[in-house]
Amino acid sequence: MRRALILLPALLACGSASAHAMLERAEPRVGAVVSVAPTVLTLWFNEPVEPAFSAIEVQDAAGERVDRGKARVDPADPASMQIGLKPLAPGHYHVRWRALSADTHTTQGAFEFDVRP
Amino acid sequence: MSIALIALVVARAAQFGALTLAFGGALYPFYAPHAVQRGAARTILIAASVLAVFSAMGWACALVFGMTGEVGALADQQVWSAFFFATSFGRFWLLRIGVSAALAVAAITLRNRLVARNWPTAAIAGLAAALLVAQAWIGHVATVPEPWRWIAGVGYAAHVLGAGAWFGGLVPLGLMVSQARRNNQGRDVEQALRRFSAVALVAVAAILIGGLVVTALRAHSASELFASEWGRVLFVKAAGFSAILLVAAVNRFALTPRASEANVVVLRRLGRNIAIEQIGGLVLLGAAAILGALPPPG
C-alpha cells in the first residue's frame, strides 16, 4: 500500500499524453506579419504525426493554392510537418492543417499570416 | 458529435462488448465447470466471436471515414493501402482483423467442444484476451511517452482483462441462475457464485489498479481531470462502476449464502441483480468507447 502511494505521485508527475496532436507553434507564426516571404511553412505538434493522413494547405486571399503539394513529416522530428511554398507576393495567406496521431485520432485547425515587405 | 465520431463510438462499443463476452464467457468453465449451460453459452460465444470480426472492420471503416472526412474513401484502395502500410498503427490493424477472423473461425469450427474446461475454449479465451490487450497499441496508450508507455500498457491490460473476466462471466452465470430457478436446484448455483465471486474480486482489483495507473498517466491533477470532457465521462464511468459494485456486494454477502436453499425468491433476486450488473457493464463499455474517442487532458 505504501509503495502504491509512492508510485502514484511519480506517475502523476511524469509526462502525460494528450493523445491528440495539437499545434504547438508554426513558422511563419500564427497571425504573424513577415517582411520576407517564406519558402517553406513548418508546423510543430505536441506529439508525432502520421504523414499518410496529415496535410497542410496554404491559400492566398483569392483562395488559390500557393503550397507545393504534399506536406512532409521530418523523420528526424516526427512531431513537425513542413510544406514548400511557391514564391509569395505581399498579401494575406490562409493555412489549414490536418494531423493524425498514432492513436488514430485526427485534429485540424487553421490560421493566417501576412507578407508585408 | 459528428457522424464519424458516432460511428467510431458504436464500433468500439461493439468491439469491447464482443471481446468481453468472448473472453469472460470462455474463461467461466475453467473456474465453474459444473455450472455451465453449454447450449446457450456456446451460442453466445459464437455470436460474440463473429461480432468481434464485424466490429473490428467497422472500427477500421469509422477511422478511415474520420481521417479522410469522405465516405467515398472507404471504397478507395489507395486510402486503405495508406491506412494499413503507411501508418505506424496500420500493421497492428491488419493483425487485429486477422486475429478477430481467427477467433470467429475457431469458435465456429470448434463449436461442439465449447464451453468446457478444454483447449478449444482456452484458445477462444486466449485470442479474445490478446485482442483486448492489443487495443492499447491502437488507442491513447500508443501516445504515452516512453518509458511510461509500457507501464500504461500493463495497466490497460489489467483493466480490460479484469473487466472482461467480470462482465463476460456474468452472462454464463446469469444463464446458470435462471436454469436453477426453473429446476429448483440451488447447490450448483451457490458453488458457481462463490467461485465467480473469487474471480470477480481479483477482477475488481485489476480494474481499479489498472484504471488508476492509466488515469494517472493521462492527467497531472484532479482539477485538470474535472475540467475536461474526458474526465467528466470518466467520473460517470467510475460512479457507474461503484453502483455495480454495491449490487455485486449484495449478491455476494446477502444472496449467495442462501442460494443452496433453492428459494425461488432468492434465485429471482439473484437473477435480477445479475441482469442489473450486466446492463451496468454494457453502460460502462459504452462509456469506455466514448473515452477512447475523446482527447484526454494534459
XYZ file of C-alpha atoms in Angstrom:
415
model
C 0.000 0.000 0.000
C 2.816 2.352 0.976
C 4.614 1.548 -2.286
C 1.413 2.257 -4.226
C 1.149 5.635 -2.528
C 4.721 6.403 -3.547
C 4.190 5.192 -7.123
C 1.042 7.213 -7.761
C 2.581 10.703 -7.365
C 5.502 9.507 -9.518
C 3.059 8.536 -12.249
C 1.216 11.831 -11.858
C 4.470 13.730 -12.164
C 5.523 12.020 -15.372
C 4.775 13.379 -18.825
C 1.136 12.696 -19.544
C -0.169 12.134 -23.040
C -2.606 14.456 -24.740
C -3.308 11.620 -27.227
C -4.371 14.120 -29.893
C -1.850 16.032 -31.996
C -2.147 19.707 -31.034
C -0.379 22.534 -32.857
C 2.311 23.958 -30.588
C 3.901 26.514 -32.923
C 4.292 27.425 -36.544
C 6.835 29.179 -38.735
C 5.677 31.703 -40.002
C 3.954 32.122 -36.650
C 0.186 32.094 -36.220
C -1.130 35.576 -37.151
C 2.382 36.845 -37.937
C 3.245 39.680 -40.309
C 6.525 38.808 -42.026
C 8.626 41.105 -44.198
C 10.389 38.329 -46.120
C 8.210 35.849 -47.995
C 8.806 32.342 -46.555
C 9.670 29.500 -48.921
C 8.527 26.808 -46.509
C 5.894 26.587 -43.796
C 6.610 24.381 -40.786
C 4.217 23.229 -38.072
C 5.270 21.672 -34.751
C 2.886 19.469 -32.826
C 2.939 18.178 -29.254
C 3.425 14.594 -30.484
C 4.429 12.708 -33.642
C 2.022 12.855 -36.569
C 1.335 10.260 -39.248
C 2.461 11.524 -42.685
C -0.033 9.431 -44.685
C -3.128 11.178 -43.318
C -1.714 14.565 -42.325
C -1.799 17.570 -44.617
C -1.216 21.308 -44.915
C -2.883 23.620 -47.411
C -1.899 27.267 -47.924
C -4.113 29.646 -49.911
C -3.783 33.288 -50.858
C -6.528 35.882 -50.345
C -8.144 34.837 -53.652
C -8.335 31.201 -52.494
C -5.571 29.968 -54.844
C -3.257 27.227 -53.528
C 0.267 28.579 -53.039
C 1.801 25.453 -51.482
C 3.842 22.932 -53.422
C 1.608 19.905 -52.895
C 2.234 17.215 -50.302
C 3.342 18.072 -46.790
C 6.315 16.164 -45.433
C 6.907 14.906 -41.900
C 10.535 15.186 -40.823
C 11.750 11.626 -39.984
C 14.233 13.121 -37.504
C 11.450 15.062 -35.773
C 8.130 13.285 -36.469
C 6.260 15.940 -34.486
C 6.982 18.506 -37.194
C 5.417 18.818 -40.630
C 6.646 21.012 -43.456
C 5.379 22.158 -46.837
C 7.147 24.083 -49.611
C 5.628 27.354 -50.807
C 5.561 28.983 -54.242
C 7.042 32.496 -54.360
C 4.635 34.545 -52.243
C 3.599 38.047 -53.244
C 2.777 40.559 -50.497
C -0.665 39.710 -49.155
C -2.808 37.717 -46.766
C -2.444 33.913 -46.528
C -4.647 31.259 -45.018
C -3.242 27.959 -43.659
C -5.335 24.854 -42.995
C -3.828 21.771 -41.409
C -4.945 18.275 -40.552
C -2.894 15.936 -38.334
C -3.325 12.281 -37.477
C -1.652 10.959 -34.326
C -0.522 7.416 -33.504
C -3.703 6.765 -31.500
C -5.669 7.181 -34.783
C -7.268 10.494 -33.790
C -7.396 13.366 -36.263
C -7.154 17.043 -35.336
C -7.416 20.030 -37.627
C -7.047 23.765 -37.488
C -6.408 26.946 -39.416
C -4.534 30.213 -39.038
C -3.425 33.165 -41.109
C -0.308 35.200 -41.748
C 0.598 38.229 -43.844
C 3.542 39.064 -46.060
C 4.255 42.822 -45.980
C 7.673 43.904 -47.188
C -20.808 14.951 -32.314
C -20.004 14.174 -35.964
C -21.270 11.107 -37.820
C -17.696 9.777 -37.978
C -17.345 10.094 -34.197
C -20.699 8.392 -33.555
C -19.721 5.554 -35.925
C -16.387 5.241 -34.106
C -18.018 5.060 -30.664
C -20.611 2.493 -31.828
C -17.954 0.287 -33.488
C -15.653 0.493 -30.456
C -18.502 -0.322 -28.054
C -19.482 -3.329 -30.194
C -15.852 -4.500 -30.257
C -15.419 -4.076 -26.479
C -18.717 -5.894 -25.842
C -17.913 -8.763 -28.210
C -14.436 -9.357 -26.781
C -15.654 -9.024 -23.187
C -18.323 -11.669 -23.800
C -15.870 -13.942 -25.623
C -13.121 -13.663 -23.001
C -15.270 -13.815 -19.852
C -17.584 -16.451 -21.322
C -14.690 -18.716 -22.350
C -12.927 -18.239 -19.014
C -16.005 -19.178 -16.967
C -15.881 -23.013 -17.376
C -12.305 -23.025 -16.049
C -13.454 -21.941 -12.592
C -17.073 -23.161 -12.599
C -17.001 -26.266 -14.864
C -20.089 -27.930 -13.350
C -22.260 -24.836 -13.667
C -22.366 -24.185 -17.400
C -25.453 -24.068 -19.600
C -23.432 -25.224 -22.589
C -26.014 -24.736 -25.334
C -26.819 -21.092 -24.651
C -23.254 -20.238 -23.550
C -21.906 -21.720 -26.808
C -24.348 -19.718 -28.939
C -23.355 -16.515 -27.144
C -19.641 -17.283 -27.551
C -20.008 -17.879 -31.302
C -22.162 -14.747 -31.749
C -19.619 -12.672 -29.792
C -16.713 -14.030 -31.867
C -18.485 -13.219 -35.147
C -19.399 -9.744 -33.816
C -15.713 -9.242 -32.965
C -14.774 -9.538 -36.672
C -17.511 -7.235 -37.939
C -16.950 -4.635 -35.226
C -13.178 -4.644 -35.905
C -13.869 -3.980 -39.594
C -16.493 -1.363 -38.646
C -13.974 0.317 -36.337
C -11.392 0.480 -39.143
C -14.027 1.916 -41.529
C -15.047 4.551 -38.948
C -11.372 5.525 -38.556
C -10.812 5.886 -42.314
C -14.032 7.905 -42.607
C -12.881 10.173 -39.764
C -9.360 10.555 -41.175
C -10.458 11.469 -44.687
C -13.841 13.052 -43.970
C -15.253 11.278 -47.038
C -17.491 8.202 -47.195
C -16.145 7.559 -50.706
C -12.690 6.922 -49.215
C -13.994 3.609 -47.867
C -14.031 2.279 -51.443
C -10.637 3.747 -52.348
C -7.933 1.083 -52.493
C -5.141 3.684 -52.179
C -6.619 5.040 -48.949
C -6.758 1.543 -47.444
C -3.246 0.823 -48.646
C -2.041 4.004 -46.905
C -4.028 3.115 -43.765
C -2.517 -0.368 -43.471
C 1.020 0.186 -44.817
C 1.922 3.873 -44.416
C 0.970 4.496 -40.780
C 2.571 3.390 -37.521
C -0.646 1.594 -36.494
C -1.657 0.047 -39.855
C 0.067 -3.292 -39.326
C -1.498 -3.618 -35.878
C -4.850 -3.184 -37.587
C -4.114 -5.866 -40.178
C -3.081 -8.203 -37.385
C -6.150 -7.269 -35.348
C -8.585 -8.042 -38.156
C -6.688 -11.301 -38.865
C -6.800 -12.417 -35.214
C -10.501 -11.445 -34.978
C -11.191 -13.618 -38.033
C -9.199 -16.467 -36.430
C -11.326 -16.077 -33.281
C -14.577 -16.377 -35.270
C -13.319 -19.323 -37.355
C -12.120 -21.104 -34.196
C -15.449 -20.515 -32.418
C -17.456 -21.827 -35.377
C -15.298 -24.844 -36.231
C -14.746 -25.914 -32.604
C -18.325 -25.127 -31.515
C -19.149 -28.692 -30.438
C -16.357 -28.633 -27.841
C -17.262 -25.218 -26.394
C -17.933 -24.226 -23.493
C -15.926 -26.584 -21.258
C -12.603 -26.929 -19.497
C -10.656 -27.885 -22.662
C -8.144 -26.436 -25.131
C -10.678 -25.120 -27.727
C -12.329 -22.971 -25.036
C -8.891 -21.915 -23.752
C -7.952 -20.905 -27.310
C -11.059 -18.691 -27.561
C -10.222 -17.086 -24.198
C -6.588 -16.570 -25.281
C -7.459 -14.989 -28.647
C -10.074 -12.701 -27.063
C -7.595 -11.718 -24.318
C -4.927 -10.911 -26.912
C -7.377 -8.709 -28.825
C -8.467 -6.918 -25.643
C -4.882 -6.194 -24.571
C -3.769 -5.222 -28.105
C -6.235 -2.317 -28.080
C -3.503 -0.481 -26.197
C -1.461 -0.207 -29.423
C -4.255 1.452 -31.385
C -5.542 3.793 -28.685
C -4.432 6.509 -26.290
C -1.780 4.305 -24.701
C 0.139 4.391 -28.013
C 0.880 8.085 -27.484
C 2.120 7.863 -23.880
C 5.813 8.783 -23.961
C 8.462 6.184 -23.172
C 9.310 4.734 -20.670
C 5.779 5.183 -19.297
C 4.125 3.566 -22.321
C 4.841 0.042 -21.072
C 3.512 0.846 -17.618
C 0.374 2.293 -19.231
C 0.137 -0.833 -21.409
C 0.328 -3.165 -18.403
C -2.252 -1.030 -16.543
C -4.528 -1.085 -19.583
C -4.140 -4.865 -19.929
C -5.075 -5.400 -16.265
C -8.062 -3.060 -16.653
C -9.575 -4.677 -19.767
C -8.857 -8.278 -18.734
C -10.406 -7.603 -15.300
C -13.484 -6.099 -16.955
C -13.651 -8.995 -19.419
C -13.436 -11.649 -16.695
C -16.106 -9.972 -14.581
C -18.684 -8.725 -17.062
C -18.137 -11.533 -19.566
C -18.512 -14.124 -16.787
C -21.820 -12.603 -15.704
C -23.529 -13.979 -18.822
C -22.950 -17.736 -18.216
C -23.551 -17.087 -14.512
C -26.921 -15.479 -15.280
C -27.859 -18.422 -17.525
C -26.989 -20.811 -14.697
C -29.117 -18.945 -12.162
C -32.113 -18.827 -14.462
C -31.764 -22.568 -15.173
C -31.557 -23.292 -11.420
C -34.703 -21.265 -10.835
C -36.536 -23.392 -13.394
C -35.166 -26.671 -11.947
C -35.430 -25.621 -8.313
C -31.799 -26.673 -7.781
C -29.546 -24.300 -5.888
C -26.432 -26.242 -4.854
C -24.508 -25.805 -8.123
C -25.536 -22.153 -8.171
C -24.072 -21.472 -4.758
C -20.782 -23.122 -5.730
C -20.658 -21.238 -9.042
C -21.461 -17.948 -7.298
C -18.698 -18.480 -4.731
C -16.133 -19.270 -7.437
C -17.321 -16.366 -9.571
C -17.029 -14.057 -6.545
C -13.398 -15.086 -6.028
C -12.602 -14.365 -9.678
C -14.591 -11.114 -9.562
C -12.613 -9.952 -6.515
C -9.333 -10.282 -8.428
C -11.010 -8.716 -11.485
C -12.212 -5.686 -9.497
C -8.695 -5.172 -8.097
C -7.259 -5.369 -11.631
C -9.891 -2.925 -12.963
C -9.190 -0.430 -10.169
C -5.384 -0.610 -10.174
C -5.158 -0.683 -13.974
C -7.633 2.188 -14.321
C -5.763 4.243 -11.727
C -2.414 3.761 -13.483
C -3.830 4.663 -16.909
C -5.651 7.721 -15.499
C -2.542 8.898 -13.653
C -0.669 8.850 -16.955
C -3.393 10.946 -18.567
C -3.777 13.866 -16.183
C -1.494 15.924 -13.958
C -4.190 16.732 -11.397
C -7.791 16.059 -10.393
C -8.772 19.644 -11.316
C -7.380 19.096 -14.812
C -9.414 15.901 -14.983
C -12.634 17.623 -13.850
C -12.140 20.412 -16.397
C -12.032 18.055 -19.375
C -14.905 16.273 -21.097
C -12.787 13.100 -20.937
C -12.533 13.487 -17.161
C -16.276 14.025 -16.732
C -17.089 10.863 -18.728
C -14.520 9.049 -16.584
C -16.231 10.203 -13.375
C -19.599 8.997 -14.703
C -17.938 5.662 -15.507
C -16.423 5.473 -12.012
C -19.807 6.275 -10.417
C -21.467 3.547 -12.505
C -18.732 1.100 -11.511
C -19.299 1.899 -7.810
C -23.039 1.297 -8.186
C -22.417 -2.091 -9.833
C -20.011 -2.991 -7.017
C -22.801 -2.359 -4.498
C -25.151 -4.695 -6.375
C -22.359 -7.299 -6.569
C -21.781 -6.973 -2.808
C -25.493 -7.675 -2.133
C -25.221 -10.783 -4.336
C -22.069 -11.979 -2.616
C -22.877 -11.335 1.032
C -26.687 -11.414 1.248
C -27.913 -13.753 -1.501
C -25.106 -16.246 -2.259
C -25.153 -17.894 1.224
C -28.882 -18.571 0.715
C -28.655 -19.800 -2.892
C -28.359 -23.501 -1.980
C -31.816 -23.323 -0.331
C -33.156 -23.110 -3.891
C -35.553 -20.499 -2.583
C -37.450 -19.068 -5.556
C -37.337 -15.534 -4.140
C -33.564 -15.686 -3.548
C -32.878 -17.090 -7.031
C -35.174 -14.494 -8.588
C -33.355 -11.674 -6.754
C -30.007 -13.132 -7.796
C -31.155 -13.293 -11.418
C -32.445 -9.716 -11.281
C -29.226 -8.379 -9.707
C -27.051 -10.223 -12.236
C -29.166 -8.671 -15.017
C -28.612 -5.229 -13.426
C -24.852 -5.900 -13.327
C -24.938 -6.971 -16.996
C -26.788 -3.811 -18.055
C -24.412 -1.721 -15.919
C -21.480 -3.473 -17.616
C -22.880 -2.547 -21.037
C -23.172 1.105 -19.967
C -19.559 1.055 -18.736
C -18.371 -0.447 -22.033
C -20.223 2.361 -23.841
C -18.524 4.937 -21.600
C -15.148 3.292 -22.340
C -15.874 3.581 -26.072
C -16.613 7.315 -25.649
C -13.433 7.809 -23.594
C -11.402 6.286 -26.415
C -12.774 8.852 -28.858
C -12.247 11.930 -26.638
C -8.932 13.715 -26.081
C -7.625 13.071 -22.562
C -6.378 16.114 -20.614
C -2.721 17.041 -20.458
